[in-house]
Amino acid sequence: DNRVDSFITSTSVDQVVFRNNTFRDNELQGCALKTFGNFVTLDGNTFGGVIARWFDNGCGAVDADGNTITEDDLRGIAHDDMVPEETVEPTSVTVKNADEFLAAIAPNTEIIIDAKEIDLSTAKEYGGGPQKYYRWQDNFDGSGLVITGVKNLTIRSKDGKTKNHTISAVPRYADVLSFSGCENIVLSGFTAGHTQEPGACTGGVLKFENCMNVTVNDCGMYGCGILGVNAESCTQITLRKCDIYECSYGGVSMTDTTGIILEGCTFRDLGG
């Protein structure tokens, strides 16, 4: 019976906002929010189940107006709408397999997924040398895709039906889909996760490193990935209406990242 240490972990961050997220059916053994001495804004979230401890030592929260709140005040905080940022209109490319997906990666591009599953591990040049806008990160049991230096890239499903379209990868030690040094990235309407069955796993699902203005909208992220989303040294990360489930370590981890918004997401069956 695996239990997660926290729902959200963040270090050296500010401007962290949790708005209209849902936490349910999780196995928690530590504190819900581990923000290492920082205060976060909690606005209209729903927390289900028994939570014995909310904050780590020195951590805390404020409401949308900046008023300090306690663990007893977490329910019923007033809703505060937020207008999503505009992104550059891209050139659209429809893809049906891993090779077409890789060939479409470029700035100012909208990649439209028209396939039930795109297994990145099946690409003809899987694990090969670096390309202009992506490379393969070697791991213990295989390579993971890292998209690099791209601005204004959207990856979405053709019909917006999240459960009908999956981006996957076989190696359990690799992150399924990673971005490094990218800006204005939008992911929408698909599911991502490892193809292997749950077990010993050190890779996550989505990873962002040194990225700016990232929006993940209406996506599913599942284990055996240890985390649904892992962001390091990023600015402006938004998760909206995402379903993060069955990840072994936790839902989201943000390190040295500012401008974080989680809105309308569901965190379920973490650590179960």
PDB file of C-alpha atoms in Angstrom:
ATOM      1  CA  ASP A   1       0.000   0.000   0.000  1.00  0.00           C
ATOM      2  CA  ASN A   2       2.009   2.968  -1.303  1.00  0.00           C
ATOM      3  CA  ARG A   3       1.139   6.394   0.124  1.00  0.00           C
ATOM      4  CA  VAL A   4       2.314   9.733  -1.234  1.00  0.00           C
ATOM      5  CA  ASP A   5       4.166  12.182   1.003  1.00  0.00           C
ATOM      6  CA  SER A   6       2.278  15.231  -0.322  1.00  0.00           C
ATOM      7  CA  PHE A   7      -0.130  16.338  -3.050  1.00  0.00           C
ATOM      8  CA  ILE A   8       2.000  19.265  -4.228  1.00  0.00           C
ATOM      9  CA  THR A   9       5.692  19.927  -3.607  1.00  0.00           C
ATOM     10  CA  SER A  10       7.398  23.199  -4.548  1.00  0.00           C
ATOM     11  CA  THR A  11      10.723  24.807  -3.629  1.00  0.00           C
ATOM     12  CA  SER A  12      12.054  28.352  -4.023  1.00  0.00           C
ATOM     13  CA  VAL A  13       8.898  29.583  -5.755  1.00  0.00           C
ATOM     14  CA  ASP A  14       6.468  32.461  -5.516  1.00  0.00           C
ATOM     15  CA  GLN A  15       3.120  33.328  -7.144  1.00  0.00           C
ATOM     16  CA  VAL A  16       1.766  29.827  -6.628  1.00  0.00           C
ATOM     17  CA  VAL A  17      -2.016  29.712  -7.141  1.00  0.00           C
ATOM     18  CA  PHE A  18      -4.284  26.662  -6.677  1.00  0.00           C
ATOM     19  CA  ARG A  19      -7.731  27.482  -8.092  1.00  0.00           C
ATOM     20  CA  ASN A  20     -10.782  25.173  -8.439  1.00  0.00           C
ATOM     21  CA  ASN A  21      -8.804  21.923  -8.252  1.00  0.00           C
ATOM     22  CA  THR A  22     -10.221  18.638  -6.965  1.00  0.00           C
ATOM     23  CA  PHE A  23      -8.253  16.255  -4.733  1.00  0.00           C
ATOM     24  CA  ARG A  24      -9.950  12.888  -4.095  1.00  0.00           C
ATOM     25  CA  ASP A  25      -9.249   9.177  -3.542  1.00  0.00           C
ATOM     26  CA  ASN A  26      -5.584   9.764  -2.733  1.00  0.00           C
ATOM     27  CA  GLU A  27      -3.408   7.884  -0.229  1.00  0.00           C
ATOM     28  CA  LEU A  28      -1.656  10.596   1.816  1.00  0.00           C
ATOM     29  CA  GLN A  29       0.795   9.930   4.632  1.00  0.00           C
ATOM     30  CA  GLY A  30       2.413  13.367   5.008  1.00  0.00           C
ATOM     31  CA  CYS A  31       1.150  16.927   4.673  1.00  0.00           C
ATOM     32  CA  ALA A  32      -1.009  17.933   1.714  1.00  0.00           C
ATOM     33  CA  LEU A  33       1.000  20.999   0.651  1.00  0.00           C
ATOM     34  CA  LYS A  34       4.765  21.025   1.092  1.00  0.00           C
ATOM     35  CA  THR A  35       5.901  24.473  -0.046  1.00  0.00           C
ATOM     36  CA  PHE A  36       9.068  24.815   2.055  1.00  0.00           C
ATOM     37  CA  GLY A  37       8.232  27.978   3.955  1.00  0.00           C
ATOM     38  CA  ASN A  38       6.317  29.737   1.168  1.00  0.00           C
ATOM     39  CA  PHE A  39       2.676  30.808   1.259  1.00  0.00           C
ATOM     40  CA  VAL A  40       0.370  29.778  -1.577  1.00  0.00           C
ATOM     41  CA  THR A  41      -2.976  31.150  -2.749  1.00  0.00           C
ATOM     42  CA  LEU A  42      -5.895  28.718  -2.320  1.00  0.00           C
ATOM     43  CA  ASP A  43      -9.082  29.612  -4.172  1.00  0.00           C
ATOM     44  CA  GLY A  44     -12.179  27.395  -4.390  1.00  0.00           C
ATOM     45  CA  ASN A  45     -10.529  23.969  -4.143  1.00  0.00           C
ATOM     46  CA  THR A  46     -12.238  20.748  -3.051  1.00  0.00           C
ATOM     47  CA  PHE A  47     -10.403  18.292  -0.835  1.00  0.00           C
ATOM     48  CA  GLY A  48     -11.941  14.859  -0.244  1.00  0.00           C
ATOM     49  CA  GLY A  49     -10.988  12.141   2.205  1.00  0.00           C
ATOM     50  CA  VAL A  50      -9.230  12.393   5.534  1.00  0.00           C
ATOM     51  CA  ILE A  51      -6.285  14.795   5.616  1.00  0.00           C
ATOM     52  CA  ALA A  52      -4.589  14.883   9.003  1.00  0.00           C
ATOM     53  CA  ARG A  53      -2.112  17.625   8.141  1.00  0.00           C
ATOM     54  CA  TRP A  54      -2.252  20.343   5.515  1.00  0.00           C
ATOM     55  CA  PHE A  55       0.992  22.295   5.720  1.00  0.00           C
ATOM     56  CA  ASP A  56       4.612  21.476   6.405  1.00  0.00           C
ATOM     57  CA  ASN A  57       6.433  23.486   9.079  1.00  0.00           C
ATOM     58  CA  GLY A  58       6.670  27.155   8.105  1.00  0.00           C
ATOM     59  CA  CYS A  59       4.241  26.825   5.195  1.00  0.00           C
ATOM     60  CA  GLY A  60       0.831  28.432   4.905  1.00  0.00           C
ATOM     61  CA  ALA A  61      -1.809  29.832   2.599  1.00  0.00           C
ATOM     62  CA  VAL A  62      -3.761  32.971   1.760  1.00  0.00           C
ATOM     63  CA  ASP A  63      -7.071  33.459  -0.021  1.00  0.00           C
ATOM     64  CA  ALA A  64      -7.634  35.304  -3.310  1.00  0.00           C
ATOM     65  CA  ASP A  65      -7.582  38.646  -1.441  1.00  0.00           C
ATOM     66  CA  GLY A  66      -4.335  37.916   0.356  1.00  0.00           C
ATOM     67  CA  ASN A  67      -5.893  37.128   3.736  1.00  0.00           C
ATOM     68  CA  THR A  68      -4.195  34.412   5.773  1.00  0.00           C
ATOM     69  CA  ILE A  69      -6.220  31.197   6.024  1.00  0.00           C
ATOM     70  CA  THR A  70      -5.838  28.124   8.191  1.00  0.00           C
ATOM     71  CA  GLU A  71      -6.546  24.477   7.585  1.00  0.00           C
ATOM     72  CA  ASP A  72     -10.115  24.962   8.850  1.00  0.00           C
ATOM     73  CA  ASP A  73     -10.721  27.702   6.269  1.00  0.00           C
ATOM     74  CA  LEU A  74      -9.866  25.729   3.136  1.00  0.00           C
ATOM     75  CA  ARG A  75     -13.380  25.098   1.881  1.00  0.00           C
ATOM     76  CA  GLY A  76     -15.533  27.682   0.158  1.00  0.00           C
ATOM     77  CA  ILE A  77     -12.966  30.287  -0.857  1.00  0.00           C
ATOM     78  CA  ALA A  78     -14.411  32.742  -3.397  1.00  0.00           C
ATOM     79  CA  HIS A  79     -13.898  32.015  -7.084  1.00  0.00           C
ATOM     80  CA  ASP A  80     -11.711  34.388  -9.081  1.00  0.00           C
ATOM     81  CA  ASP A  81     -11.757  33.982 -12.849  1.00  0.00           C
ATOM     82  CA  MET A  82      -8.536  34.174 -14.791  1.00  0.00           C
ATOM     83  CA  VAL A  83      -8.209  34.944 -18.486  1.00  0.00           C
ATOM     84  CA  PRO A  84      -5.855  32.526 -20.299  1.00  0.00           C
ATOM     85  CA  GLU A  85      -2.912  33.961 -22.184  1.00  0.00           C
ATOM     86  CA  GLU A  86      -3.026  34.342 -25.955  1.00  0.00           C
ATOM     87  CA  THR A  87      -0.695  32.182 -28.060  1.00  0.00           C
ATOM     88  CA  VAL A  88       0.665  32.665 -31.567  1.00  0.00           C
ATOM     89  CA  GLU A  89      -1.542  31.212 -34.314  1.00  0.00           C
ATOM     90  CA  PRO A  90       0.394  28.188 -35.657  1.00  0.00           C
ATOM     91  CA  THR A  91       0.601  26.270 -38.910  1.00  0.00           C
ATOM     92  CA  SER A  92      -1.424  23.058 -38.483  1.00  0.00           C
ATOM     93  CA  VAL A  93      -0.003  19.586 -39.173  1.00  0.00           C
ATOM     94  CA  THR A  94      -2.080  16.421 -38.646  1.00  0.00           C
ATOM     95  CA  VAL A  95      -0.119  13.344 -37.511  1.00  0.00           C
ATOM     96  CA  LYS A  96      -1.048   9.661 -37.206  1.00  0.00           C
ATOM     97  CA  ASN A  97       2.150   7.995 -35.989  1.00  0.00           C
ATOM     98  CA  ALA A  98       5.389   8.651 -34.129  1.00  0.00           C
ATOM     99  CA  ASP A  99       7.440   9.473 -37.235  1.00  0.00           C
ATOM    100  CA  GLU A 100       4.941  12.081 -38.415  1.00  0.00           C
ATOM    101  CA  PHE A 101       4.806  13.509 -34.894  1.00  0.00           C
ATOM    102  CA  LEU A 102       8.592  13.955 -34.737  1.00  0.00           C
ATOM    103  CA  ALA A 103       8.754  15.473 -38.232  1.00  0.00           C
ATOM    104  CA  ALA A 104       6.153  18.083 -37.273  1.00  0.00           C
ATOM    105  CA  ILE A 105       8.027  19.461 -34.239  1.00  0.00           C
ATOM    106  CA  ALA A 106       8.909  23.078 -35.065  1.00  0.00           C
ATOM    107  CA  PRO A 107       8.208  26.648 -33.909  1.00  0.00           C
ATOM    108  CA  ASN A 108       4.835  28.244 -34.681  1.00  0.00           C
ATOM    109  CA  THR A 109       3.260  24.851 -35.284  1.00  0.00           C
ATOM    110  CA  GLU A 110       0.046  23.165 -34.209  1.00  0.00           C
ATOM    111  CA  ILE A 111       0.428  19.373 -34.133  1.00  0.00           C
ATOM    112  CA  ILE A 112      -2.990  17.702 -34.375  1.00  0.00           C
ATOM    113  CA  ILE A 113      -3.106  14.088 -33.182  1.00  0.00           C
ATOM    114  CA  ASP A 114      -5.386  11.907 -35.323  1.00  0.00           C
ATOM    115  CA  ALA A 115      -4.544   8.495 -33.839  1.00  0.00           C
ATOM    116  CA  LYS A 116      -5.644   6.345 -30.933  1.00  0.00           C
ATOM    117  CA  GLU A 117      -2.049   6.039 -29.724  1.00  0.00           C
ATOM    118  CA  ILE A 118       1.307   7.465 -30.690  1.00  0.00           C
ATOM    119  CA  ASP A 119       4.014   5.334 -29.098  1.00  0.00           C
ATOM    120  CA  LEU A 120       7.191   7.402 -29.322  1.00  0.00           C
ATOM    121  CA  SER A 121       9.270   4.259 -28.805  1.00  0.00           C
ATOM    122  CA  THR A 122       8.194   2.999 -32.252  1.00  0.00           C
ATOM    123  CA  ALA A 123       9.810   5.870 -34.183  1.00  0.00           C
ATOM    124  CA  LYS A 124      12.212   4.729 -36.909  1.00  0.00           C
ATOM    125  CA  GLU A 125      15.063   6.830 -35.518  1.00  0.00           C
ATOM    126  CA  TYR A 126      14.139   6.215 -31.859  1.00  0.00           C
ATOM    127  CA  GLY A 127      17.142   6.830 -29.627  1.00  0.00           C
ATOM    128  CA  GLY A 128      19.195   8.356 -32.460  1.00  0.00           C
ATOM    129  CA  GLY A 129      21.223  11.543 -32.636  1.00  0.00           C
ATOM    130  CA  PRO A 130      19.902  15.033 -31.847  1.00  0.00           C
ATOM    131  CA  GLN A 131      17.710  16.825 -34.387  1.00  0.00           C
ATOM    132  CA  LYS A 132      17.057  20.540 -34.790  1.00  0.00           C
ATOM    133  CA  TYR A 133      14.158  20.710 -32.325  1.00  0.00           C
ATOM    134  CA  TYR A 134      14.397  17.504 -30.317  1.00  0.00           C
ATOM    135  CA  ARG A 135      16.773  14.932 -28.909  1.00  0.00           C
ATOM    136  CA  TRP A 136      16.607  11.559 -27.159  1.00  0.00           C
ATOM    137  CA  GLN A 137      17.573  11.374 -23.490  1.00  0.00           C
ATOM    138  CA  ASP A 138      19.221   8.038 -22.690  1.00  0.00           C
ATOM    139  CA  ASN A 139      17.915   6.225 -19.626  1.00  0.00           C
ATOM    140  CA  PHE A 140      18.448   2.856 -17.968  1.00  0.00           C
ATOM    141  CA  ASP A 141      15.873   1.008 -20.077  1.00  0.00           C
ATOM    142  CA  GLY A 142      15.490   3.234 -23.131  1.00  0.00           C
ATOM    143  CA  SER A 143      15.322   6.785 -24.444  1.00  0.00           C
ATOM    144  CA  GLY A 144      12.854   9.579 -23.737  1.00  0.00           C
ATOM    145  CA  LEU A 145      11.896  12.391 -26.113  1.00  0.00           C
ATOM    146  CA  VAL A 146      13.020  15.927 -25.214  1.00  0.00           C
ATOM    147  CA  ILE A 147      11.654  18.794 -27.341  1.00  0.00           C
ATOM    148  CA  THR A 148      14.165  21.661 -27.282  1.00  0.00           C
ATOM    149  CA  GLY A 149      14.236  25.372 -28.090  1.00  0.00           C
ATOM    150  CA  VAL A 150      10.772  25.603 -29.638  1.00  0.00           C
ATOM    151  CA  LYS A 151       8.481  28.645 -29.411  1.00  0.00           C
ATOM    152  CA  ASN A 152       4.741  28.681 -30.063  1.00  0.00           C
ATOM    153  CA  LEU A 153       4.070  24.948 -30.261  1.00  0.00           C
ATOM    154  CA  THR A 154       0.638  23.424 -29.699  1.00  0.00           C
ATOM    155  CA  ILE A 155       0.033  19.677 -29.417  1.00  0.00           C
ATOM    156  CA  ARG A 156      -3.653  18.726 -29.347  1.00  0.00           C
ATOM    157  CA  SER A 157      -6.004  15.938 -30.318  1.00  0.00           C
ATOM    158  CA  LYS A 158      -8.169  16.231 -33.416  1.00  0.00           C
ATOM    159  CA  ASP A 159     -11.497  16.002 -31.606  1.00  0.00           C
ATOM    160  CA  GLY A 160     -10.589  17.103 -28.075  1.00  0.00           C
ATOM    161  CA  LYS A 161     -11.596  13.735 -26.607  1.00  0.00           C
ATOM    162  CA  THR A 162      -8.863  13.138 -24.056  1.00  0.00           C
ATOM    163  CA  LYS A 163      -9.432   9.415 -23.529  1.00  0.00           C
ATOM    164  CA  ASN A 164      -9.405   8.639 -27.259  1.00  0.00           C
ATOM    165  CA  HIS A 165      -5.825   9.767 -27.926  1.00  0.00           C
ATOM    166  CA  THR A 166      -2.637   8.779 -26.081  1.00  0.00           C
ATOM    167  CA  ILE A 167       1.026   9.720 -26.357  1.00  0.00           C
ATOM    168  CA  SER A 168       3.049   6.920 -24.795  1.00  0.00           C
ATOM    169  CA  ALA A 169       6.564   5.567 -24.344  1.00  0.00           C
ATOM    170  CA  VAL A 170       7.847   2.171 -23.234  1.00  0.00           C
ATOM    171  CA  PRO A 171      10.817   2.976 -20.911  1.00  0.00           C
ATOM    172  CA  ARG A 172       9.724   3.291 -17.296  1.00  0.00           C
ATOM    173  CA  TYR A 173      12.905   5.201 -16.425  1.00  0.00           C
ATOM    174  CA  ALA A 174      12.189   7.904 -19.018  1.00  0.00           C
ATOM    175  CA  ASP A 175       9.788  10.819 -18.892  1.00  0.00           C
ATOM    176  CA  VAL A 176       7.138  10.302 -21.555  1.00  0.00           C
ATOM    177  CA  LEU A 177       7.300  13.818 -23.026  1.00  0.00           C
ATOM    178  CA  SER A 178       9.848  16.473 -22.018  1.00  0.00           C
ATOM    179  CA  PHE A 179      10.423  20.099 -23.006  1.00  0.00           C
ATOM    180  CA  SER A 180      13.643  22.063 -22.500  1.00  0.00           C
ATOM    181  CA  GLY A 181      14.191  25.761 -23.223  1.00  0.00           C
ATOM    182  CA  CYS A 182      10.773  26.140 -24.858  1.00  0.00           C
ATOM    183  CA  GLU A 183       8.303  29.044 -24.824  1.00  0.00           C
ATOM    184  CA  ASN A 184       4.546  29.334 -25.409  1.00  0.00           C
ATOM    185  CA  ILE A 185       3.719  25.634 -25.268  1.00  0.00           C
ATOM    186  CA  VAL A 186       0.113  24.367 -25.278  1.00  0.00           C
ATOM    187  CA  LEU A 187      -0.848  20.723 -24.695  1.00  0.00           C
ATOM    188  CA  SER A 188      -4.535  19.891 -24.998  1.00  0.00           C
ATOM    189  CA  GLY A 189      -7.044  17.067 -25.272  1.00  0.00           C
ATOM    190  CA  PHE A 190      -4.959  13.889 -24.988  1.00  0.00           C
ATOM    191  CA  THR A 191      -3.647  11.385 -22.449  1.00  0.00           C
ATOM    192  CA  ALA A 192       0.025  10.620 -21.787  1.00  0.00           C
ATOM    193  CA  GLY A 193       1.713   7.791 -19.904  1.00  0.00           C
ATOM    194  CA  HIS A 194       3.985   4.763 -20.013  1.00  0.00           C
ATOM    195  CA  THR A 195       2.987   1.634 -21.918  1.00  0.00           C
ATOM    196  CA  GLN A 196       4.499  -0.685 -19.294  1.00  0.00           C
ATOM    197  CA  GLU A 197       2.540  -2.039 -16.351  1.00  0.00           C
ATOM    198  CA  PRO A 198       3.056  -0.384 -12.922  1.00  0.00           C
ATOM    199  CA  GLY A 199       6.215  -1.367 -11.112  1.00  0.00           C
ATOM    200  CA  ALA A 200       9.679   0.011 -10.447  1.00  0.00           C
ATOM    201  CA  CYS A 201       9.562   3.354 -12.239  1.00  0.00           C
ATOM    202  CA  THR A 202      11.657   6.522 -12.010  1.00  0.00           C
ATOM    203  CA  GLY A 203      10.321   8.421 -15.015  1.00  0.00           C
ATOM    204  CA  GLY A 204       7.442  10.878 -14.962  1.00  0.00           C
ATOM    205  CA  VAL A 205       4.862  11.806 -17.581  1.00  0.00           C
ATOM    206  CA  LEU A 206       5.367  15.472 -18.550  1.00  0.00           C
ATOM    207  CA  LYS A 207       8.578  17.344 -17.744  1.00  0.00           C
ATOM    208  CA  PHE A 208       9.412  21.003 -18.355  1.00  0.00           C
ATOM    209  CA  GLU A 209      12.869  22.493 -17.819  1.00  0.00           C
ATOM    210  CA  ASN A 210      13.766  26.175 -18.358  1.00  0.00           C
ATOM    211  CA  CYS A 211      10.452  26.775 -20.137  1.00  0.00           C
ATOM    212  CA  MET A 212       8.181  29.834 -20.219  1.00  0.00           C
ATOM    213  CA  ASN A 213       4.405  30.166 -20.686  1.00  0.00           C
ATOM    214  CA  VAL A 214       3.243  26.551 -20.644  1.00  0.00           C
ATOM    215  CA  THR A 215      -0.440  25.566 -20.660  1.00  0.00           C
ATOM    216  CA  VAL A 216      -1.624  21.980 -20.201  1.00  0.00           C
ATOM    217  CA  ASN A 217      -5.370  21.871 -20.786  1.00  0.00           C
ATOM    218  CA  ASP A 218      -7.785  18.937 -20.469  1.00  0.00           C
ATOM    219  CA  CYS A 219      -5.056  16.270 -20.506  1.00  0.00           C
ATOM    220  CA  GLY A 220      -4.768  12.958 -18.680  1.00  0.00           C
ATOM    221  CA  MET A 221      -1.488  11.881 -17.049  1.00  0.00           C
ATOM    222  CA  TYR A 222      -1.205   8.436 -15.503  1.00  0.00           C
ATOM    223  CA  GLY A 223       1.310   6.146 -13.767  1.00  0.00           C
ATOM    224  CA  CYS A 224       3.471   4.128 -13.545  1.00  0.00           C
ATOM    225  CA  GLY A 225       4.923   7.602 -14.026  1.00  0.00           C
ATOM    226  CA  ILE A 226       6.153   8.863 -10.653  1.00  0.00           C
ATOM    227  CA  LEU A 227       4.742  12.362 -11.286  1.00  0.00           C
ATOM    228  CA  GLY A 228       2.118  13.741 -13.622  1.00  0.00           C
ATOM    229  CA  VAL A 229       4.005  17.007 -14.170  1.00  0.00           C
ATOM    230  CA  ASN A 230       7.548  17.928 -13.181  1.00  0.00           C
ATOM    231  CA  ALA A 231       8.727  21.513 -13.797  1.00  0.00           C
ATOM    232  CA  GLU A 232      12.204  22.865 -13.057  1.00  0.00           C
ATOM    233  CA  SER A 233      13.334  26.491 -13.477  1.00  0.00           C
ATOM    234  CA  CYS A 234      10.207  27.509 -15.402  1.00  0.00           C
ATOM    235  CA  THR A 235       8.039  30.641 -15.563  1.00  0.00           C
ATOM    236  CA  GLN A 236       4.239  30.647 -15.938  1.00  0.00           C
ATOM    237  CA  ILE A 237       2.985  27.063 -15.795  1.00  0.00           C
ATOM    238  CA  THR A 238      -0.788  26.527 -16.021  1.00  0.00           C
ATOM    239  CA  LEU A 239      -2.650  23.224 -15.643  1.00  0.00           C
ATOM    240  CA  ARG A 240      -6.394  23.353 -16.376  1.00  0.00           C
ATOM    241  CA  LYS A 241      -8.977  20.571 -16.194  1.00  0.00           C
ATOM    242  CA  CYS A 242      -6.313  17.866 -16.125  1.00  0.00           C
ATOM    243  CA  ASP A 243      -6.775  14.365 -14.700  1.00  0.00           C
ATOM    244  CA  ILE A 244      -3.641  13.171 -12.879  1.00  0.00           C
ATOM    245  CA  TYR A 245      -3.940   9.627 -11.577  1.00  0.00           C
ATOM    246  CA  GLU A 246      -2.129   6.483 -10.410  1.00  0.00           C
ATOM    247  CA  CYS A 247       1.266   8.198 -10.190  1.00  0.00           C
ATOM    248  CA  SER A 248       3.485   6.611  -7.556  1.00  0.00           C
ATOM    249  CA  TYR A 249       5.211   9.637  -5.936  1.00  0.00           C
ATOM    250  CA  GLY A 250       2.722  12.486  -6.328  1.00  0.00           C
ATOM    251  CA  GLY A 251       0.795  14.677  -8.742  1.00  0.00           C
ATOM    252  CA  VAL A 252       2.881  17.758  -9.488  1.00  0.00           C
ATOM    253  CA  SER A 253       6.386  18.911  -8.560  1.00  0.00           C
ATOM    254  CA  MET A 254       7.597  22.481  -9.200  1.00  0.00           C
ATOM    255  CA  THR A 255      11.221  23.441  -8.447  1.00  0.00           C
ATOM    256  CA  ASP A 256      12.589  26.998  -8.842  1.00  0.00           C
ATOM    257  CA  THR A 257       9.443  27.807 -10.812  1.00  0.00           C
ATOM    258  CA  THR A 258       7.281  30.949 -10.672  1.00  0.00           C
ATOM    259  CA  GLY A 259       3.748  31.797 -11.805  1.00  0.00           C
ATOM    260  CA  ILE A 260       2.110  28.419 -11.180  1.00  0.00           C
ATOM    261  CA  ILE A 261      -1.657  27.979 -11.637  1.00  0.00           C
ATOM    262  CA  LEU A 262      -3.591  24.735 -11.149  1.00  0.00           C
ATOM    263  CA  GLU A 263      -7.272  25.146 -11.996  1.00  0.00           C
ATOM    264  CA  GLY A 264     -10.104  22.641 -12.245  1.00  0.00           C
ATOM    265  CA  CYS A 265      -7.798  19.604 -12.083  1.00  0.00           C
ATOM    266  CA  THR A 266      -8.483  16.196 -10.532  1.00  0.00           C
ATOM    267  CA  PHE A 267      -5.804  14.370  -8.525  1.00  0.00           C
ATOM    268  CA  ARG A 268      -6.840  10.765  -7.851  1.00  0.00           C
ATOM    269  CA  ASP A 269      -5.495   7.355  -6.891  1.00  0.00           C
ATOM    270  CA  LEU A 270      -2.018   8.749  -6.263  1.00  0.00           C
ATOM    271  CA  GLY A 271       0.244   6.308  -4.479  1.00  0.00           C
ATOM    272  CA  GLY A 272      -2.466   3.662  -4.364  1.00  0.00           C
TER     273      GLY A 272
END
